[in-house]
PDB file of C-alpha atoms in Angstrom:
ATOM      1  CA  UNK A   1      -8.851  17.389 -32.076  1.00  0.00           C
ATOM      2  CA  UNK A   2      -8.987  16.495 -27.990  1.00  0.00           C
ATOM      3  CA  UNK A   3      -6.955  17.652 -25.303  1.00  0.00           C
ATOM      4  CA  UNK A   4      -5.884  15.683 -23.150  1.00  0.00           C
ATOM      5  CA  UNK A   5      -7.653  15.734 -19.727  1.00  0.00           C
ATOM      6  CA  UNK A   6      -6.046  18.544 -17.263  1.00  0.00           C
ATOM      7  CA  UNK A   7      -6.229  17.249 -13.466  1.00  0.00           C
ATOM      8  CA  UNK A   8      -4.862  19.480 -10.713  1.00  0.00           C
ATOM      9  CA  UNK A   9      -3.771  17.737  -7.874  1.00  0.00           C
ATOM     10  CA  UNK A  10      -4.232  19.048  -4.013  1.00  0.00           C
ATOM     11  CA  UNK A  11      -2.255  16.790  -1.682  1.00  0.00           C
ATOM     12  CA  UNK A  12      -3.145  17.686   1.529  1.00  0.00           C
ATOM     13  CA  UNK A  13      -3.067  16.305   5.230  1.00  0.00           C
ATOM     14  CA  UNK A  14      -6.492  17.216   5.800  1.00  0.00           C
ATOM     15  CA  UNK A  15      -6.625  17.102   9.282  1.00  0.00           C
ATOM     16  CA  UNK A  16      -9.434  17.903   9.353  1.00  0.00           C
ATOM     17  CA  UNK A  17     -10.053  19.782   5.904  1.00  0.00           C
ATOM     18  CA  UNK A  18     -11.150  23.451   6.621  1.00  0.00           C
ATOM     19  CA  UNK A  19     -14.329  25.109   5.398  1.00  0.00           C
ATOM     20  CA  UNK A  20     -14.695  27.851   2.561  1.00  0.00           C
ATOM     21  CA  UNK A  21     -11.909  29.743   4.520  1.00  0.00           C
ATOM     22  CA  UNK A  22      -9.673  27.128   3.680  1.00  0.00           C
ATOM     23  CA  UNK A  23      -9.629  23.843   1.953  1.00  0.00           C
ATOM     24  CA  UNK A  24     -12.991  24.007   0.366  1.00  0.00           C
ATOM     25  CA  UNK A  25     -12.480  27.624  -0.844  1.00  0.00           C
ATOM     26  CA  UNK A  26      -9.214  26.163  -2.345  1.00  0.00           C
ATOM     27  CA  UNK A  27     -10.927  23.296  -3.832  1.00  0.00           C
ATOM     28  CA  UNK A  28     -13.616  25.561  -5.734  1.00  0.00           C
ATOM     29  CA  UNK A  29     -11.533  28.651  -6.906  1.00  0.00           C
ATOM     30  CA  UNK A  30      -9.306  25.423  -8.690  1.00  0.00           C
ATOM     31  CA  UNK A  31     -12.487  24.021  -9.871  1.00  0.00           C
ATOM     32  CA  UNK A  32     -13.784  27.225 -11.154  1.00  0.00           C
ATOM     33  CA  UNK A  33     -10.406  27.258 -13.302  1.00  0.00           C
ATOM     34  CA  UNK A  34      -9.760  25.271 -16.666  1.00  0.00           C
ATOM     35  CA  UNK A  35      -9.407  21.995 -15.442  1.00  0.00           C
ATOM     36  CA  UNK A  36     -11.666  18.965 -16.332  1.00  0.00           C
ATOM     37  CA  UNK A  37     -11.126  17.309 -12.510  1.00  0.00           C
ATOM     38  CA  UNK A  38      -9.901  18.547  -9.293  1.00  0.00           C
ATOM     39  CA  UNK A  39      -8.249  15.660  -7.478  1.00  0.00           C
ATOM     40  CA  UNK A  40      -8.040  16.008  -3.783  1.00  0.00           C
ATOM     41  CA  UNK A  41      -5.547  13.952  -2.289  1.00  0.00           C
ATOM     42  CA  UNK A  42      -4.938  13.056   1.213  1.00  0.00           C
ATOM     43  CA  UNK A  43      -1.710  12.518   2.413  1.00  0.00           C
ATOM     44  CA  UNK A  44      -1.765   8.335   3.781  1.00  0.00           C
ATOM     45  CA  UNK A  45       1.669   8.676   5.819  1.00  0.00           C
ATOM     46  CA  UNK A  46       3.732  11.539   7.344  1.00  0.00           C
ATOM     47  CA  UNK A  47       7.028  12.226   5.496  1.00  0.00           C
ATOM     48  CA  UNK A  48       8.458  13.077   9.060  1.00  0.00           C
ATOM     49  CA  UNK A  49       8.717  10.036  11.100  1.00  0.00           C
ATOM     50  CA  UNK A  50       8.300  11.441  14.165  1.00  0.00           C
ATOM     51  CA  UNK A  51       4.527  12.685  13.291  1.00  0.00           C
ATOM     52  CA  UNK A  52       3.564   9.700  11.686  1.00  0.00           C
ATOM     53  CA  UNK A  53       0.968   7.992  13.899  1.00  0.00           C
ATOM     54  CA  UNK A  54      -0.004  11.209  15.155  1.00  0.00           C
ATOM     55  CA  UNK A  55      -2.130  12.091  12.497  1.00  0.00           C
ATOM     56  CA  UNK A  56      -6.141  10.773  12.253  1.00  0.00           C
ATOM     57  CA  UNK A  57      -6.783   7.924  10.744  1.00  0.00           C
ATOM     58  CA  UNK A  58      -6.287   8.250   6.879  1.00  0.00           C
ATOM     59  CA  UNK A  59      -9.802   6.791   6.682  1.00  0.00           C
ATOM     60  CA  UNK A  60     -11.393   9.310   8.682  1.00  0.00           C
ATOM     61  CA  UNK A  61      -9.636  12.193   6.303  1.00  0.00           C
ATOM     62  CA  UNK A  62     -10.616  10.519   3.910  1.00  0.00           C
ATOM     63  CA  UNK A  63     -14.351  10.187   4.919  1.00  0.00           C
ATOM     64  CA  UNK A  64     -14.184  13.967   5.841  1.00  0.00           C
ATOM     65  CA  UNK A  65     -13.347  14.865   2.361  1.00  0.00           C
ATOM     66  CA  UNK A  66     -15.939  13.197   0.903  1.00  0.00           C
ATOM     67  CA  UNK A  67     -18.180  14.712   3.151  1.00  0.00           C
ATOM     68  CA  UNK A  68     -16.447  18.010   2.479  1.00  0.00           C
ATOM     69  CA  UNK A  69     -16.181  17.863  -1.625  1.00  0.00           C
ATOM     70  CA  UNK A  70     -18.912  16.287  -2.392  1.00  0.00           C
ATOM     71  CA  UNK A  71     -21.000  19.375  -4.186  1.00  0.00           C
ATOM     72  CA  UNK A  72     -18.567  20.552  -5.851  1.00  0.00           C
ATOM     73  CA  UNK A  73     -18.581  20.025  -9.293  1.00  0.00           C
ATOM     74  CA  UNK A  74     -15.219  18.519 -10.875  1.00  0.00           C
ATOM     75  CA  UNK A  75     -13.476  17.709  -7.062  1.00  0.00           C
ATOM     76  CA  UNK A  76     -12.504  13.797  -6.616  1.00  0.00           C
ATOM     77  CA  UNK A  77     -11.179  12.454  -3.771  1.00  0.00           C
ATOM     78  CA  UNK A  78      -8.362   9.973  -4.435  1.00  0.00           C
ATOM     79  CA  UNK A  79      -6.914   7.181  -2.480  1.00  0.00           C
ATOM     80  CA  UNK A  80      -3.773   7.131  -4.459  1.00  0.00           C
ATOM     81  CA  UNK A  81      -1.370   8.125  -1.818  1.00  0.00           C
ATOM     82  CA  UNK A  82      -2.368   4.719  -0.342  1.00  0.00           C
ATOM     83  CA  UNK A  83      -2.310   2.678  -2.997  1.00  0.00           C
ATOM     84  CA  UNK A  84       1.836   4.037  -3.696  1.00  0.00           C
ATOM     85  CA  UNK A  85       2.379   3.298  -0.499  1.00  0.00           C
ATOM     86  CA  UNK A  86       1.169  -0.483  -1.187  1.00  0.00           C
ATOM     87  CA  UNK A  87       2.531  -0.794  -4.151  1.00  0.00           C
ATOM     88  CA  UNK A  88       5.795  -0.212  -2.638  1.00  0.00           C
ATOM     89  CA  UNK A  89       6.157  -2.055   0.086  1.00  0.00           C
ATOM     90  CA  UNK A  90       5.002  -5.194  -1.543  1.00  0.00           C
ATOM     91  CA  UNK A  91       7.142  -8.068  -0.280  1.00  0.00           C
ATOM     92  CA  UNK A  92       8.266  -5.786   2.433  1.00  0.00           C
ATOM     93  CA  UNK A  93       8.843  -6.795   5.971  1.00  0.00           C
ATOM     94  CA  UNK A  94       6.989  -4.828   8.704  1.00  0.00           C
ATOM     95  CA  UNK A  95      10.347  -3.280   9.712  1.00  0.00           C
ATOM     96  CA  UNK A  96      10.988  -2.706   6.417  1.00  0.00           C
ATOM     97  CA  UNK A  97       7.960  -0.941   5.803  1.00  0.00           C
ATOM     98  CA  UNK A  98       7.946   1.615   8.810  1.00  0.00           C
ATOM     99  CA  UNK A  99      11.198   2.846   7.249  1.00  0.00           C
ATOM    100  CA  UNK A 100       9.699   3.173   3.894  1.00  0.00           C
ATOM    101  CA  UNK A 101       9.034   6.737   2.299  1.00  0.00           C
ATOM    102  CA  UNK A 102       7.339   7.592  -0.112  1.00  0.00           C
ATOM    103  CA  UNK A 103       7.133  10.968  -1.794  1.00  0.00           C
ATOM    104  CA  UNK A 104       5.738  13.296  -4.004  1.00  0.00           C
ATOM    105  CA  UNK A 105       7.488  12.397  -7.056  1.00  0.00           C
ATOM    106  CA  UNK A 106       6.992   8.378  -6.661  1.00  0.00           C
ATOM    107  CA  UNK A 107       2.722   9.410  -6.376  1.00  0.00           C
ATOM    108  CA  UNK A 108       3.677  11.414  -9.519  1.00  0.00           C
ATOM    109  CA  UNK A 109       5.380   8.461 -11.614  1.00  0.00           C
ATOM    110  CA  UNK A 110       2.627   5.924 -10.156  1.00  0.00           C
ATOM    111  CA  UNK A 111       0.079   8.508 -11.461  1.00  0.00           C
ATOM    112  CA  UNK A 112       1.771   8.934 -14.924  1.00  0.00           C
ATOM    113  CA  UNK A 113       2.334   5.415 -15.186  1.00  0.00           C
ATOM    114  CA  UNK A 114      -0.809   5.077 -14.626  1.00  0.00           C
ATOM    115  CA  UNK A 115      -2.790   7.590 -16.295  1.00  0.00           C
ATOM    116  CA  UNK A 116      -0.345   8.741 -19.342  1.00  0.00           C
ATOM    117  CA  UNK A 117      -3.364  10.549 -20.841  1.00  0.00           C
ATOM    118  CA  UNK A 118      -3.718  12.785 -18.277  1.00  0.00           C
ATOM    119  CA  UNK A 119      -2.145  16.406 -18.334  1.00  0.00           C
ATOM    120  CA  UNK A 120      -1.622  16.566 -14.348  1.00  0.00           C
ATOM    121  CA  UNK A 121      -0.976  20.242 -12.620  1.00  0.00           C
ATOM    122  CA  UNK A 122      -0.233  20.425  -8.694  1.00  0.00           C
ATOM    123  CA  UNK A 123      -1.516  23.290  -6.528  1.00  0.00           C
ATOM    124  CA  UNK A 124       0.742  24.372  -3.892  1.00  0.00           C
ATOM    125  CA  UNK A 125       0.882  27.012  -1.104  1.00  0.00           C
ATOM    126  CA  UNK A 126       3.022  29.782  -1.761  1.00  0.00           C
ATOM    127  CA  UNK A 127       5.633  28.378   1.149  1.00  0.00           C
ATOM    128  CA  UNK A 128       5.485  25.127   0.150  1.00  0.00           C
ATOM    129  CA  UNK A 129       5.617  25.945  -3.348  1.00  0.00           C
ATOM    130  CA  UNK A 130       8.911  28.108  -2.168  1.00  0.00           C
ATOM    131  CA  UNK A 131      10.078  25.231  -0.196  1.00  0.00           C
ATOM    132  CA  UNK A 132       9.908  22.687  -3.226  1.00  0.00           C
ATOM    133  CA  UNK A 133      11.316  25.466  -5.474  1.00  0.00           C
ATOM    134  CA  UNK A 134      14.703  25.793  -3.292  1.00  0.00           C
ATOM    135  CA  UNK A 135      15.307  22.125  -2.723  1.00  0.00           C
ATOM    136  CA  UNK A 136      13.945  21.272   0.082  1.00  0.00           C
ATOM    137  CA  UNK A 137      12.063  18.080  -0.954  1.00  0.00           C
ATOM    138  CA  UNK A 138      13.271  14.786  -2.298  1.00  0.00           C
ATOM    139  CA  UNK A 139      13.715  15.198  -6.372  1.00  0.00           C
ATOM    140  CA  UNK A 140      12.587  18.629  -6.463  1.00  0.00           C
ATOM    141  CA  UNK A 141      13.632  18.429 -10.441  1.00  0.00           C
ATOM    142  CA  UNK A 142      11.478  15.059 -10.972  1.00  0.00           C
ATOM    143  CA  UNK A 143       8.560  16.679  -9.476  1.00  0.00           C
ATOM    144  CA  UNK A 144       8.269  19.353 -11.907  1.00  0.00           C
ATOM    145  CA  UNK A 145       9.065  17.061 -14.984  1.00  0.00           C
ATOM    146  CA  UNK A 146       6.332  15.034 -13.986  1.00  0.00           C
ATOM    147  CA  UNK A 147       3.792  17.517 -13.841  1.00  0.00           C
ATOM    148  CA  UNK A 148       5.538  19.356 -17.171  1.00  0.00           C
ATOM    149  CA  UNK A 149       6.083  22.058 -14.939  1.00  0.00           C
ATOM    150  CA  UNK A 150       2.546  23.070 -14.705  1.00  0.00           C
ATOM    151  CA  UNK A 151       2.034  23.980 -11.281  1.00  0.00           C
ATOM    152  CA  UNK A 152      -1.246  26.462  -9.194  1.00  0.00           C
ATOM    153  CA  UNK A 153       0.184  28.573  -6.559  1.00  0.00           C
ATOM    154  CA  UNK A 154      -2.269  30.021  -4.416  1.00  0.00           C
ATOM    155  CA  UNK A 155      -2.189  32.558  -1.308  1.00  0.00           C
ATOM    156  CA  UNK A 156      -4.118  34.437   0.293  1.00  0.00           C
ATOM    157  CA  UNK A 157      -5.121  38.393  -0.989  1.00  0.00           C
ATOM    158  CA  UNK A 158      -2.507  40.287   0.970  1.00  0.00           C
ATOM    159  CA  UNK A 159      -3.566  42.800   3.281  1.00  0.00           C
ATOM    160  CA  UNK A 160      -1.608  45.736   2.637  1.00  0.00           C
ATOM    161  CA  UNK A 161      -1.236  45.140  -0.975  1.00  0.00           C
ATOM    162  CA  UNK A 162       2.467  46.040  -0.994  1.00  0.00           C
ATOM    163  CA  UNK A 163       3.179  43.178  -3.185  1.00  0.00           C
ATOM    164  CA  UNK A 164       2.608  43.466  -6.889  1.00  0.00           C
ATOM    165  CA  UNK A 165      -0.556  40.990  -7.573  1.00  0.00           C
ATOM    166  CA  UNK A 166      -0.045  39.579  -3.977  1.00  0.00           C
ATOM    167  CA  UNK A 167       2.966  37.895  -5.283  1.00  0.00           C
ATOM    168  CA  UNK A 168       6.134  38.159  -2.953  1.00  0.00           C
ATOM    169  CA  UNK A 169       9.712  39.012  -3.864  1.00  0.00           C
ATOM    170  CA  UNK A 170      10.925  35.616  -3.093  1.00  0.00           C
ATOM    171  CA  UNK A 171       7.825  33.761  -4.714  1.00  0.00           C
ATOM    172  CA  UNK A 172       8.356  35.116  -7.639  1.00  0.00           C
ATOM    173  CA  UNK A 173      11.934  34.102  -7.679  1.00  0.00           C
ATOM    174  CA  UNK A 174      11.142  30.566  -7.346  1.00  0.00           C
ATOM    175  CA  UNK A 175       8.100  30.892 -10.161  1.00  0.00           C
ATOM    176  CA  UNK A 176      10.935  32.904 -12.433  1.00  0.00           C
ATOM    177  CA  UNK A 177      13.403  29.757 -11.891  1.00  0.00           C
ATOM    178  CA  UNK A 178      11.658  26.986 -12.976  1.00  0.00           C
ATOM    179  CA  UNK A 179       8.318  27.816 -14.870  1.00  0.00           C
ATOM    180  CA  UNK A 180       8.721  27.376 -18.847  1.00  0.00           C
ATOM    181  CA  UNK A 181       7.132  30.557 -21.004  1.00  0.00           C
ATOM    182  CA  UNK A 182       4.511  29.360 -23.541  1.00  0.00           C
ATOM    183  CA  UNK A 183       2.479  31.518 -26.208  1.00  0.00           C
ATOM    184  CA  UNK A 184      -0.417  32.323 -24.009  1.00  0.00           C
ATOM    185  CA  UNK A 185       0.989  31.499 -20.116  1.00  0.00           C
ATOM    186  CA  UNK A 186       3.703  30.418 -17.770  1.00  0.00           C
ATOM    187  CA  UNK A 187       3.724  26.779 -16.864  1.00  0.00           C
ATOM    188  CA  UNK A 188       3.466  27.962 -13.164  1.00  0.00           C
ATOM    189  CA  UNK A 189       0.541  30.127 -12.818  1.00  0.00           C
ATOM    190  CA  UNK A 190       0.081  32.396  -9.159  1.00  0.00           C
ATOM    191  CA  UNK A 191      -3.457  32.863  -7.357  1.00  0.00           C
ATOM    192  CA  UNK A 192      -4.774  34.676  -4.846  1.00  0.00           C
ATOM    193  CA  UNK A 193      -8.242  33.117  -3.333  1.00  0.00           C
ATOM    194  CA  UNK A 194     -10.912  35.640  -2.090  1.00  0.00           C
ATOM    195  CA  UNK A 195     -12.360  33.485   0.431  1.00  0.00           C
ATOM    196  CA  UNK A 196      -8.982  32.137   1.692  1.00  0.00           C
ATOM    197  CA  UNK A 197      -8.203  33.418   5.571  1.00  0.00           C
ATOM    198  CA  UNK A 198      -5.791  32.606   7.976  1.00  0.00           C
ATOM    199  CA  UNK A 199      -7.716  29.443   9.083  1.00  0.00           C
ATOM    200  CA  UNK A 200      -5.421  26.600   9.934  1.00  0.00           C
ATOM    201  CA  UNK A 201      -6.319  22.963  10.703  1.00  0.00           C
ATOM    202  CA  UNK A 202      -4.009  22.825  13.943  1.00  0.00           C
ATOM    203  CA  UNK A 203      -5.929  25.503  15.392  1.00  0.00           C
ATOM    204  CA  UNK A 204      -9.136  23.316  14.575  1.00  0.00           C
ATOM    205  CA  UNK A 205      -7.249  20.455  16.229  1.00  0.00           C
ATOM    206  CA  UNK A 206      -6.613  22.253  19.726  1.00  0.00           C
ATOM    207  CA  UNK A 207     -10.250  24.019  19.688  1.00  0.00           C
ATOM    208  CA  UNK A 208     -13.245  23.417  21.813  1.00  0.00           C
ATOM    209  CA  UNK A 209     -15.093  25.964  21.230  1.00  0.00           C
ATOM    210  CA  UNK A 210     -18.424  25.255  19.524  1.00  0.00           C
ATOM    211  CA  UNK A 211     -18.856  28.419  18.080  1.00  0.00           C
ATOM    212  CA  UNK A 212     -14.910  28.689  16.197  1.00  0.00           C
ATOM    213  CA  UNK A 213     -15.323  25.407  15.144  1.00  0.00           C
ATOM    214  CA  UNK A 214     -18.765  26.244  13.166  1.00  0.00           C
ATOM    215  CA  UNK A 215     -16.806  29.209  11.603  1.00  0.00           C
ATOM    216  CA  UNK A 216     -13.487  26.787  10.359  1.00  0.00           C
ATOM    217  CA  UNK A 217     -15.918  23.808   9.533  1.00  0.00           C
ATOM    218  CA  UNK A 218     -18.510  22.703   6.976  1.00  0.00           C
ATOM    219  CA  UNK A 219     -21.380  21.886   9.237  1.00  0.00           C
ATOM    220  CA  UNK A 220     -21.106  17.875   8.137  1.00  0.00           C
ATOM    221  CA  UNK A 221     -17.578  17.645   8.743  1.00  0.00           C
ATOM    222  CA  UNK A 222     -17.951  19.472  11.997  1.00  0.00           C
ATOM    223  CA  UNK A 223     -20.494  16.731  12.871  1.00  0.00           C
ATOM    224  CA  UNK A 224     -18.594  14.050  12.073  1.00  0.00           C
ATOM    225  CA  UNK A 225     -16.291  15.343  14.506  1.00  0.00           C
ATOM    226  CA  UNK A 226     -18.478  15.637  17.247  1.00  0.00           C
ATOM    227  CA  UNK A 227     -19.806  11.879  16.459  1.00  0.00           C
ATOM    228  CA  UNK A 228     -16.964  10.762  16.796  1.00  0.00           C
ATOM    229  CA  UNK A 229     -15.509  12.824  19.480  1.00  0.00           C
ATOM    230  CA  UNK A 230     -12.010  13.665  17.644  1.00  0.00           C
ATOM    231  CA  UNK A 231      -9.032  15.664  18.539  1.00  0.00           C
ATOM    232  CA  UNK A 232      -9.744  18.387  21.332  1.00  0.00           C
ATOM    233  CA  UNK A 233     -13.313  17.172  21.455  1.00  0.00           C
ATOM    234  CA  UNK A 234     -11.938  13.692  23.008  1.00  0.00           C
ATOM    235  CA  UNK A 235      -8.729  12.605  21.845  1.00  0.00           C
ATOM    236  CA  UNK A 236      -6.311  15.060  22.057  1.00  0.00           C
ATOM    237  CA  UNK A 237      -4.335  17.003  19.520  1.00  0.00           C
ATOM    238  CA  UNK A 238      -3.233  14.648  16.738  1.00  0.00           C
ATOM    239  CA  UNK A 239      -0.566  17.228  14.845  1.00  0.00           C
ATOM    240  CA  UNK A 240       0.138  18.414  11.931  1.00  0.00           C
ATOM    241  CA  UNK A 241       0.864  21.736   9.717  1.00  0.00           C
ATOM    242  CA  UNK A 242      -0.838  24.818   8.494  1.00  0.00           C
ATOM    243  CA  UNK A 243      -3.206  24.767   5.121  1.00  0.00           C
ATOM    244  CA  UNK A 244      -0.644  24.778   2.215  1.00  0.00           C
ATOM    245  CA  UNK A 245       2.273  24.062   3.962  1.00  0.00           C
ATOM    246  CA  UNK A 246       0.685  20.399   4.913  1.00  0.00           C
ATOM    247  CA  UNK A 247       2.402  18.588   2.279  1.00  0.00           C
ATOM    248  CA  UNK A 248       6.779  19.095   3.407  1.00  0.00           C
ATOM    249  CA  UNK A 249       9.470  17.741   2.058  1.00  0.00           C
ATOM    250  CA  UNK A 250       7.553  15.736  -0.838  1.00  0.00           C
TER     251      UNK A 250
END
């Protein structure tokens, strides 16, 4: 008998996705794991008003990722944040539209809608995960239900290793409050990644420093950069949030 196909989903700003020490170590330690497809997806439009416009173009984080995933085995980049965003604001005037929000849970529906065959997971940073956990997005309850409350939290390997399996007093709060039990795991499983650091796509942003950037970058991504003469290399600092916490207020 089949399974249905397990996707994890990894919404992130992506600007600009990180190298192994980030958003490409992410991307492979969830690829390595027992899902059929990794699906990285940018976020098309700020949550927050007042950064939206402020962000690169979604077709340049786009392009990036593609540069970024494309070796590893089982990671897609998707459009569909784009595509809800359309499909929304059909009929919509352009005041209308600038107005219009569109969060995690209404990409969730479109994608279930969409794809009912499809067992979908999302992978969250531990303070985002946190976040979502004590309310803090739109439909925090819909978002689980949509996923079946199957949901990746990763962090980093703490240093100190005070915390029992790197998981935190308060994360494991939230993960004890809404996973469901089953007979061989929790719906809400907690990571830590080896290769993940403290790297941060904001502090790619504001660098000009040749040598940094090689150690936060892939070397293609980096290079489409440079072409291109983005953020501190020629158009200033575009804003944003740190790696896992990209994606507030869903």
């Amino acid at each position: 008998m089949s399974h249905h196909k397990r996707v994890c989903l990894f919404g992130t700003s992506a600007d600009p996705p990180t190298g192994e020490g980030g958003h490409l170590g992410i991307a492979r330690h969830l690829a390595s794991m027992d899902f059929d497809e990794v699906r990285i997806l940018p976020v098309y439009r700020h949550m927050f008003g007042n950064k939206r416009g402020k962000q690169a173009p979604f077709q340049a984080r786009v392009d990036m990722c593609r540069i970024l995933f494309k070796e590893v085995p089982k990671v897609v980049v998707s459009e569909a944040e784009r595509i809800c965003f359309e499909k929304a604001s059909e009929g919509l005037e352009e005041q209308q539209k600038q107005s219009l929000r569109i969060g995690t849970a209404d990409l969730l529906e479109m994608l279930a809608n969409d794809e009912p065959e499809i067992d979908f997971t999302l992978a969250l940073g531990s303070d985002t995960f946190i976040d979502l956990a004590s309310g803090k997005w739109r439909r925090t309850e819909d978002v689980f239900k949509l996923v079946g409350y199957r949901m990746v939290v990763f962090g980093r390997i703490p240093e100190d290793g005070d915390n029992k399996n790197g998981v935190s007093e308060a994360l494991q709060e939230s993960i004890t409050k809404w996973q469901l039990v089953g007979p061989t795991q929790s719906s809400i499983r907690a990571i830590q990644i080896p290769t993940l650091t403290n790297v941060s796509s904001s502090v790619v942003r504001r660098s000009t420093n040749e040598i940094s950037l090689k150690g936060m970058l892939a070397s293609d991504v980096l290079e489409y950069i440079q072409q291109r003469r983005m953020y501190s290399l020629g158009e200033g600092d575009t804003g944003g949030d740190r790696l896992g916490d990209e994606r507030v207020n869903g």
